[in-house]
Tab-separated table of C-alpha atoms in Angstrom:
chain	number	residue	atom	x	y	z
A	1	MET	CA	17.029	17.290	-24.938
A	2	ASN	CA	15.018	14.154	-24.125
A	3	GLU	CA	12.491	13.370	-21.395
A	4	PRO	CA	14.782	11.241	-19.141
A	5	PHE	CA	17.321	14.113	-19.098
A	6	VAL	CA	14.589	16.538	-18.022
A	7	ILE	CA	13.396	14.158	-15.298
A	8	GLU	CA	16.922	13.591	-13.987
A	9	SER	CA	17.605	17.346	-13.929
A	10	VAL	CA	14.377	18.088	-12.057
A	11	CYS	CA	15.072	15.302	-9.543
A	12	ASN	CA	18.551	16.660	-8.836
A	13	HIS	CA	16.971	20.062	-8.253
A	14	LEU	CA	14.363	18.566	-5.888
A	15	LYS	CA	17.054	16.736	-3.897
A	16	LYS	CA	18.758	20.051	-3.159
A	17	ASN	CA	15.497	21.423	-1.758
A	18	THR	CA	14.834	18.678	0.840
A	19	THR	CA	11.912	17.267	-1.095
A	20	HIS	CA	10.597	13.689	-0.824
A	21	PHE	CA	9.767	12.423	-4.307
A	22	TRP	CA	9.390	9.342	-6.517
A	23	ILE	CA	9.637	8.848	-10.266
A	24	ASP	CA	7.464	6.618	-12.426
A	25	THR	CA	8.425	2.986	-13.054
A	26	HIS	CA	8.458	3.399	-16.851
A	27	PRO	CA	11.218	1.314	-18.552
A	28	THR	CA	12.823	4.442	-20.076
A	29	LEU	CA	13.646	5.616	-16.533
A	30	LYS	CA	15.170	2.324	-15.403
A	31	HIS	CA	18.707	3.757	-15.455
A	32	LEU	CA	17.838	6.522	-12.984
A	33	SER	CA	18.646	5.680	-9.367
A	34	PHE	CA	15.839	7.675	-7.731
A	35	ASN	CA	13.052	5.973	-5.754
A	36	LYS	CA	10.396	4.611	-8.097
A	37	PHE	CA	6.653	4.073	-7.719
A	38	ARG	CA	3.735	4.197	-10.134
A	39	LEU	CA	1.023	6.588	-8.970
A	40	ASN	CA	-2.430	6.552	-10.540
A	41	ILE	CA	-4.411	9.785	-10.762
A	42	ASP	CA	-7.602	9.135	-12.686
A	43	GLY	CA	-5.822	6.694	-14.993
A	44	HIS	CA	-2.682	8.771	-15.551
A	45	ALA	CA	0.780	8.328	-14.018
A	46	PRO	CA	2.886	11.460	-13.363
A	47	ASP	CA	6.589	11.270	-14.148
A	48	ILE	CA	7.449	12.668	-10.700
A	49	PHE	CA	5.366	13.137	-7.564
A	50	GLY	CA	6.057	13.847	-3.925
A	51	VAL	CA	5.739	16.225	-1.007
A	52	ASP	CA	7.891	19.322	-0.522
A	53	LYS	CA	9.384	20.816	2.648
A	54	TYR	CA	6.126	22.717	3.218
A	55	ASN	CA	4.140	19.434	3.118
A	56	ARG	CA	2.561	20.355	-0.222
A	57	VAL	CA	1.708	17.381	-2.433
A	58	PHE	CA	2.796	17.871	-6.042
A	59	ALA	CA	3.031	16.082	-9.403
A	60	ILE	CA	5.175	16.827	-12.440
A	61	GLU	CA	4.633	15.904	-16.083
A	62	ALA	CA	7.938	15.962	-17.979
A	63	LYS	CA	8.633	16.306	-21.695
A	64	GLY	CA	11.720	17.030	-23.749
A	65	ILE	CA	10.985	19.435	-26.576
A	66	ASP	CA	7.839	17.808	-28.002
A	67	ASN	CA	4.234	17.127	-26.947
A	68	ILE	CA	3.942	20.186	-24.688
A	69	GLU	CA	0.210	20.426	-25.408
A	70	LYS	CA	-0.226	16.828	-24.258
A	71	ALA	CA	1.755	17.599	-21.103
A	72	ILE	CA	-0.590	20.487	-20.311
A	73	GLY	CA	-3.607	18.175	-20.544
A	74	GLN	CA	-2.016	15.557	-18.291
A	75	ALA	CA	-0.845	18.129	-15.731
A	76	LEU	CA	-4.411	19.442	-15.516
A	77	ILE	CA	-5.616	15.913	-14.718
A	78	TYR	CA	-3.011	15.639	-11.932
A	79	LYS	CA	-4.660	18.628	-10.230
A	80	LYS	CA	-7.406	16.203	-9.247
A	81	GLY	CA	-4.963	14.462	-6.912
A	82	VAL	CA	-2.354	16.996	-5.817
A	83	MET	CA	-2.120	20.515	-4.447
A	84	TYR	CA	0.347	21.691	-7.097
A	85	SER	CA	0.858	20.417	-10.633
A	86	TYR	CA	3.831	21.288	-12.852
A	87	ILE	CA	5.158	20.824	-16.371
A	88	ALA	CA	8.891	20.258	-16.874
A	89	ALA	CA	10.530	20.614	-20.293
A	90	ALA	CA	13.213	22.415	-22.277
A	91	ARG	CA	13.374	26.089	-21.339
A	92	PHE	CA	13.209	27.435	-24.895
A	93	LYS	CA	10.131	25.319	-25.624
A	94	LEU	CA	8.200	26.083	-22.430
A	95	LYS	CA	8.717	29.841	-22.711
A	96	ARG	CA	6.323	29.886	-25.674
A	97	TYR	CA	3.572	28.387	-23.536
A	98	ARG	CA	4.388	30.119	-20.244
A	99	ASP	CA	1.472	32.573	-20.181
A	100	LEU	CA	-1.048	29.820	-20.999
A	101	ILE	CA	0.411	27.390	-18.460
A	102	GLU	CA	0.436	29.940	-15.645
A	103	SER	CA	-3.070	31.176	-16.484
A	104	ILE	CA	-4.559	27.703	-15.872
A	105	GLY	CA	-2.887	27.256	-12.494
A	106	LEU	CA	0.074	25.072	-13.459
A	107	GLY	CA	3.698	25.551	-12.433
A	108	LEU	CA	6.808	25.136	-14.553
A	109	PHE	CA	10.285	23.631	-14.354
A	110	LEU	CA	12.325	25.220	-17.151
A	111	VAL	CA	15.394	23.097	-17.928
A	112	ASP	CA	18.434	24.279	-19.902
A	113	GLU	CA	21.033	22.180	-21.742
A	114	SER	CA	23.262	22.053	-18.631
A	115	GLY	CA	20.470	20.703	-16.453
A	116	ASN	CA	19.939	23.981	-14.596
A	117	ILE	CA	16.401	24.594	-13.384
A	118	GLU	CA	14.160	27.618	-13.054
A	119	GLN	CA	11.105	26.717	-10.964
A	120	ILE	CA	7.949	28.803	-11.301
A	121	GLU	CA	5.185	28.187	-8.767
A	122	PRO	CA	1.530	27.825	-9.818
A	123	ARG	CA	-0.552	30.949	-9.300
A	124	PHE	CA	-3.410	29.091	-7.631
A	125	SER	CA	-4.716	25.650	-6.721
A	126	TYR	CA	-7.976	24.096	-5.526
A	127	ALA	CA	-9.205	21.133	-3.460
A	128	PRO	CA	-8.311	17.962	-5.441
A	129	ILE	CA	-10.739	15.034	-5.266
A	130	PHE	CA	-7.966	12.388	-5.136
A	131	LEU	CA	-5.734	14.225	-2.643
A	132	ASN	CA	-6.434	11.724	0.166
A	133	ASP	CA	-5.358	8.831	-2.044
A	134	VAL	CA	-2.099	10.481	-3.122
A	135	SER	CA	-1.325	11.740	0.400
A	136	ASN	CA	-1.939	8.251	1.818
A	137	THR	CA	0.406	6.753	-0.774
A	138	ILE	CA	3.182	9.214	0.071
A	139	GLU	CA	2.701	8.570	3.787
A	140	LEU	CA	3.013	4.830	3.162
A	141	LEU	CA	6.139	5.218	1.009
A	142	LEU	CA	7.805	7.448	3.599
A	143	ALA	CA	6.943	5.117	6.483
A	144	GLU	CA	7.751	1.697	5.046
A	145	LYS	CA	11.342	0.527	4.664
A	146	LYS	CA	10.197	-2.593	2.765
A	147	PRO	CA	7.253	-1.427	0.593
A	148	SER	CA	7.504	-4.689	-1.380
A	149	ILE	CA	6.109	-6.548	1.659
A	150	ARG	CA	2.474	-5.500	1.858
A	151	LEU	CA	0.027	-6.458	4.590
A	152	VAL	CA	-2.781	-7.578	2.301
A	153	LYS	CA	-0.403	-9.602	0.108
A	154	LEU	CA	0.841	-11.845	2.894
A	155	GLY	CA	-0.450	-15.380	2.456
A	156	LYS	CA	-2.940	-17.337	4.505
A	157	THR	CA	-1.466	-18.162	7.879
A	158	GLN	CA	-2.496	-17.995	11.508
A	159	VAL	CA	-1.497	-14.548	12.864
A	160	LEU	CA	0.363	-16.262	15.721
A	161	ASN	CA	2.792	-17.628	13.130
A	162	TYR	CA	3.926	-14.076	12.356
A	163	ILE	CA	5.338	-13.663	15.863
A	164	SER	CA	6.870	-17.157	16.107
A	165	PRO	CA	10.452	-16.088	15.165
A	166	ILE	CA	10.809	-13.722	18.145
A	167	PHE	CA	11.512	-16.538	20.624
A	168	TYR	CA	14.468	-17.915	18.652
A	169	THR	CA	16.659	-14.834	18.334
A	170	SER	CA	17.376	-11.527	20.070
A	171	LEU	CA	18.630	-8.026	19.398
A	172	SER	CA	22.246	-9.011	20.060
A	173	ASN	CA	22.290	-12.668	18.933
A	174	PRO	CA	21.354	-13.085	15.253
A	175	ILE	CA	20.309	-16.449	13.858
A	176	GLU	CA	21.117	-17.703	10.380
A	177	LYS	CA	18.113	-17.930	8.050
A	178	SER	CA	18.225	-21.687	7.411
A	179	SER	CA	18.561	-22.377	11.158
A	180	LEU	CA	15.515	-20.211	11.895
A	181	GLN	CA	13.564	-21.969	9.146
A	182	THR	CA	14.490	-25.400	10.512
A	183	ILE	CA	13.507	-24.607	14.115
A	184	ILE	CA	10.166	-22.947	13.332
A	185	THR	CA	9.271	-25.671	10.830
A	186	ARG	CA	9.941	-28.247	13.555
A	187	ASP	CA	8.177	-26.472	16.451
A	188	TRP	CA	5.329	-24.610	14.753
A	189	GLY	CA	4.471	-27.009	11.947
A	190	VAL	CA	4.888	-24.367	9.234
A	191	ASP	CA	7.251	-25.297	6.416
A	192	LEU	CA	9.321	-22.131	6.116
A	193	PHE	CA	11.391	-23.671	3.335
A	194	LYS	CA	8.284	-23.510	1.129
A	195	ASP	CA	6.419	-20.610	2.740
A	196	SER	CA	8.077	-17.205	3.178
A	197	HIS	CA	4.961	-15.514	4.579
A	198	VAL	CA	5.819	-16.116	8.235
A	199	ILE	CA	9.205	-14.413	8.067
A	200	ASN	CA	7.857	-11.708	5.740
A	201	GLY	CA	5.044	-11.074	8.208
A	202	CYS	CA	7.472	-10.766	11.112
A	203	LEU	CA	9.633	-8.380	9.070
A	204	TYR	CA	6.576	-6.394	8.013
A	205	LEU	CA	5.318	-5.991	11.583
A	206	GLY	CA	8.709	-4.621	12.576
A	207	LEU	CA	9.691	-7.410	14.979
A	208	LEU	CA	12.521	-8.848	12.918
A	209	GLN	CA	15.388	-7.367	10.920
A	210	GLU	CA	17.657	-8.970	8.330
A	211	ALA	CA	21.342	-8.452	7.575
A	212	ASN	CA	23.606	-10.733	5.516
A	213	ASN	CA	21.061	-13.580	5.590
A	214	ASN	CA	20.894	-13.433	9.397
A	215	PHE	CA	17.872	-12.416	11.446
A	216	SER	CA	17.758	-10.604	14.767
A	217	LEU	CA	15.065	-8.850	16.776
A	218	THR	CA	14.464	-5.148	16.380
A	219	PRO	CA	14.148	-3.041	19.554
A	220	LEU	CA	10.373	-3.265	19.021
A	221	GLY	CA	10.629	-7.055	18.661
A	222	GLU	CA	12.637	-7.418	21.853
A	223	GLY	CA	10.196	-5.229	23.783
A	224	PHE	CA	7.231	-7.140	22.378
A	225	CYS	CA	8.816	-10.477	23.333
A	226	LYS	CA	9.427	-9.307	26.909
A	227	SER	CA	5.832	-8.048	27.175
A	228	LEU	CA	4.455	-11.415	26.066
A	229	LEU	CA	6.607	-13.257	28.605
A	230	LYS	CA	5.422	-10.947	31.393
A	231	MET	CA	1.826	-11.733	30.409
A	232	GLY	CA	2.608	-15.456	30.676
A	233	TYR	CA	2.835	-16.191	26.949
A	234	ASN	CA	5.966	-18.202	26.188
A	235	ASN	CA	6.775	-20.184	23.056
A	236	LYS	CA	5.179	-23.463	24.222
A	237	ILE	CA	1.967	-21.757	25.341
A	238	LEU	CA	1.604	-19.917	22.028
A	239	ILE	CA	2.083	-23.159	20.087
A	240	LYS	CA	-0.582	-24.778	22.270
A	241	ILE	CA	-2.982	-21.860	21.653
A	242	LYS	CA	-2.370	-22.078	17.925
A	243	LYS	CA	-3.178	-25.799	17.874
A	244	SER	CA	-6.421	-25.137	19.765
A	245	LEU	CA	-7.698	-22.714	17.113
A	246	LYS	CA	-9.447	-25.296	14.959
A	247	GLY	CA	-12.355	-24.734	12.620
A	248	ASN	CA	-14.040	-21.369	13.131
A	249	LYS	CA	-12.259	-20.542	16.394
A	250	LYS	CA	-10.569	-17.155	16.268
A	251	LEU	CA	-7.726	-15.829	18.400
A	252	TYR	CA	-9.785	-12.861	19.630
A	253	ASP	CA	-12.536	-15.148	20.958
A	254	GLU	CA	-10.108	-17.429	22.826
A	255	GLU	CA	-7.330	-15.027	23.885
A	256	PRO	CA	-8.556	-11.409	23.558
A	257	GLU	CA	-5.555	-9.902	25.399
A	258	LEU	CA	-3.115	-11.662	23.097
A	259	ALA	CA	-5.112	-10.604	20.030
A	260	TYR	CA	-5.011	-7.017	21.274
A	261	MET	CA	-1.230	-7.185	21.729
A	262	ILE	CA	-0.731	-8.354	18.142
A	263	ARG	CA	-3.270	-5.820	16.886
A	264	THR	CA	-1.098	-2.986	18.254
A	265	LEU	CA	1.597	-4.102	15.797
A	266	TYR	CA	-0.831	-3.877	12.882
A	267	GLU	CA	-2.040	-0.466	14.037
A	268	ARG	CA	1.448	0.939	13.458
A	269	LYS	CA	1.164	0.201	9.735
A	270	ILE	CA	-0.073	2.981	7.458
A	271	GLU	CA	-1.960	0.782	4.962
A	272	TYR	CA	-3.799	-0.952	7.827
A	273	GLN	CA	-4.854	2.452	9.182
A	274	GLN	CA	-5.986	3.546	5.716
A	275	PHE	CA	-8.049	0.423	5.127
A	276	LEU	CA	-9.765	0.669	8.519
A	277	LYS	CA	-10.471	4.340	7.895
A	278	ILE	CA	-12.383	3.338	4.765
A	279	LEU	CA	-14.315	0.630	6.652
A	280	TYR	CA	-15.245	3.015	9.451
A	281	SER	CA	-16.307	5.733	6.983
A	282	PHE	CA	-19.508	3.775	6.267
A	283	ASN	CA	-20.726	4.480	9.842
A	284	ARG	CA	-22.301	1.037	10.174
A	285	THR	CA	-21.094	-2.398	11.160
A	286	GLU	CA	-22.046	-4.454	8.080
A	287	ILE	CA	-20.367	-3.548	4.785
A	288	SER	CA	-20.181	-5.633	1.618
A	289	MET	CA	-17.001	-6.027	-0.405
A	290	ASP	CA	-18.971	-4.604	-3.326
A	291	GLU	CA	-19.402	-1.347	-1.375
A	292	ILE	CA	-15.746	-1.319	-0.309
A	293	LEU	CA	-14.623	-1.775	-3.920
A	294	GLU	CA	-16.851	1.059	-5.110
A	295	VAL	CA	-15.290	3.521	-2.644
A	296	VAL	CA	-11.716	2.364	-3.268
A	297	ILE	CA	-12.049	2.362	-7.071
A	298	LYS	CA	-13.620	5.824	-7.214
A	299	SER	CA	-11.690	7.652	-4.496
A	300	TYR	CA	-8.453	5.696	-3.957
A	301	PRO	CA	-7.197	4.601	-7.413
A	302	THR	CA	-3.574	4.180	-6.305
A	303	MET	CA	-4.618	2.053	-3.327
A	304	TYR	CA	-6.797	0.010	-5.681
A	305	ILE	CA	-3.937	-0.692	-8.100
A	306	ASN	CA	-1.196	-1.307	-5.539
A	307	ILE	CA	-3.161	-3.177	-2.860
A	308	PHE	CA	-6.418	-4.519	-4.295
A	309	CYS	CA	-4.983	-5.722	-7.610
A	310	ASN	CA	-2.732	-8.738	-8.120
A	311	LYS	CA	0.726	-8.794	-9.712
A	312	LYS	CA	-0.685	-9.973	-13.046
A	313	MET	CA	-3.053	-7.025	-13.424
A	314	ASP	CA	-3.351	-5.351	-16.821
A	315	PHE	CA	-2.343	-1.808	-15.869
A	316	GLU	CA	-3.007	-0.373	-19.330
A	317	GLU	CA	-6.534	-1.782	-19.338
A	318	ILE	CA	-7.224	-0.392	-15.852
A	319	ARG	CA	-5.795	2.978	-16.848
A	320	LYS	CA	-8.001	3.042	-19.947
A	321	TYR	CA	-11.184	2.632	-17.890
A	322	TYR	CA	-10.047	5.234	-15.356
A	323	GLN	CA	-9.417	7.716	-18.156
A	324	GLU	CA	-12.879	7.006	-19.539
A	325	GLY	CA	-14.407	7.356	-16.065
A	326	ASP	CA	-15.951	3.895	-16.467
A	327	TYR	CA	-16.001	2.843	-12.790
A	328	GLU	CA	-18.708	0.249	-13.401
A	329	LYS	CA	-16.417	-1.549	-15.845
A	330	LEU	CA	-13.608	-1.523	-13.261
A	331	LYS	CA	-16.019	-3.150	-10.803
A	332	SER	CA	-17.360	-5.680	-13.313
A	333	ARG	CA	-16.813	-9.412	-12.790
A	334	GLU	CA	-14.783	-9.604	-16.001
A	335	ILE	CA	-12.210	-7.071	-14.744
A	336	LEU	CA	-12.233	-8.198	-11.103
A	337	GLU	CA	-11.668	-11.832	-12.067
A	338	LYS	CA	-8.483	-10.849	-13.902
A	339	ASN	CA	-7.149	-8.256	-11.493
A	340	LEU	CA	-8.546	-8.557	-7.950
A	341	ASN	CA	-6.070	-9.737	-5.316
A	342	ARG	CA	-7.681	-12.851	-3.789
A	343	ASN	CA	-5.890	-12.247	-0.487
A	344	ILE	CA	-8.107	-9.247	0.224
A	345	TYR	CA	-11.223	-11.334	0.801
A	346	PHE	CA	-9.363	-14.468	1.905
A	347	ALA	CA	-6.104	-14.255	3.921
A	348	PHE	CA	-6.348	-10.576	4.911
A	349	LYS	CA	-9.924	-10.996	6.088
A	350	ILE	CA	-8.878	-14.029	8.177
A	351	GLN	CA	-6.257	-11.865	9.884
A	352	LEU	CA	-8.830	-9.199	10.749
A	353	LEU	CA	-11.152	-11.875	12.155
A	354	HIS	CA	-8.384	-13.308	14.358
A	355	LEU	CA	-7.484	-9.826	15.599
A	356	GLY	CA	-11.077	-9.039	16.514
A	357	ILE	CA	-11.401	-6.116	14.096
A	358	LEU	CA	-14.079	-8.133	12.304
A	359	CYS	CA	-16.458	-10.661	13.791
A	360	SER	CA	-18.412	-13.581	12.348
A	361	ILE	CA	-22.194	-13.701	12.403
A	362	LYS	CA	-24.683	-15.972	10.650
A	363	PHE	CA	-27.108	-14.610	8.067
A	364	SER	CA	-30.411	-16.169	7.065
A	365	ASP	CA	-29.669	-15.648	3.355
A	366	ASN	CA	-26.603	-16.405	1.202
A	367	ARG	CA	-24.477	-13.629	2.693
A	368	SER	CA	-21.377	-14.600	4.672
A	369	SER	CA	-19.109	-12.820	7.156
A	370	SER	CA	-16.382	-15.477	6.908
A	371	SER	CA	-13.442	-15.389	4.520
A	372	PHE	CA	-13.958	-16.928	1.073
A	373	SER	CA	-11.490	-19.617	-0.031
A	374	GLY	CA	-13.106	-20.888	-3.231
A	375	LYS	CA	-12.758	-19.938	-6.881
A	376	PHE	CA	-13.633	-16.425	-8.019
A	377	GLU	CA	-16.393	-17.769	-10.260
A	378	ASP	CA	-18.257	-18.679	-7.044
A	379	TYR	CA	-17.410	-15.408	-5.260
A	380	ASP	CA	-20.015	-12.643	-4.956
A	381	PRO	CA	-18.692	-9.316	-3.555
A	382	LYS	CA	-22.254	-8.316	-2.623
A	383	CYS	CA	-22.565	-11.353	-0.354
A	384	ASP	CA	-19.104	-10.983	1.203
A	385	ILE	CA	-19.971	-9.020	4.352
A	386	TRP	CA	-17.342	-7.399	6.563
A	387	VAL	CA	-18.847	-7.130	10.053
A	388	ILE	CA	-16.977	-4.606	12.200
A	389	ASN	CA	-16.621	-5.378	15.890
A	390	GLY	CA	-18.509	-2.355	17.212
A	391	ASP	CA	-16.698	-2.428	20.568
A	392	LEU	CA	-13.389	-1.528	18.910
A	393	LYS	CA	-14.386	1.612	17.015
């Protein structure tokens, strides 16, 4: 009995019990058709994690017939991030360790050769230090239909561009992708044949939907379009506003009502809510990126890996430092230069400035509240200040 068989058997059992779950993205599980996501709990990735019908967050470490002692150690680590932690393995093998496993507060999934499961609940649990991070991740995965499109990974563009497609289609009249690209490129001056961020942004915000290479408005998109028109914002006016936003001019400063309307779309997104929750947790208006990174790295490791790190990140290296508890190394320039997603302090920050969540102020020293567009070698997280608009809290 091998590990993939155990994982598949447990997942089939979970499906019967109305449980939301994901399996790890490890290559050996590629053939399994279950939802996949890599979770990070203190540098370790559980084979299965999720939330059950009682809203209890859980993680499962699976083995076949070997390395049960190692599984026990990993399952104990998962207790830092979940309410209930389990070990899944061959029934005959786990029975030898059952008393030990139950005595340390772990549950069991005993799997037989036919894939039948006996589930034994943990005897007790305690408050996990990474529970918020894991719960936030599950909430995001449950809420987002397109988790591959992430808010902070959208490229640099004026936030008005994200709503530009809504005037060229409707709920009942789809438009072919190349036609939409041609029209917006012509009217808005954004080359959609080279830049997918505008359409991705509109999809992400829930205004647009795609089917068979055609785009149409969602019910939300149609309602949003009608609201803009009632407020006097048509396509030509929005293009004119966009052209007027030169230099340091921000949408919130010039058109606060319009910025607020667009901000309501962002506020529906779980990762946006999570990020703002972290900003507001400092209970002051000026926070450096260095301080933000410290909180995210220590308390939200999955958010750090999936949002703050770029696609080329060295996951094994990051995991190594998490396992060693070396948070200073994770925050070092050497590691950040290789792994930090530039969009966080560049494009994403620009969006928050346009929406009025952040505001720009001048400092007498080398600190800056603007977005940083240069090379990382010239970037200092301690001088990158995120100034919260106090009126919006």
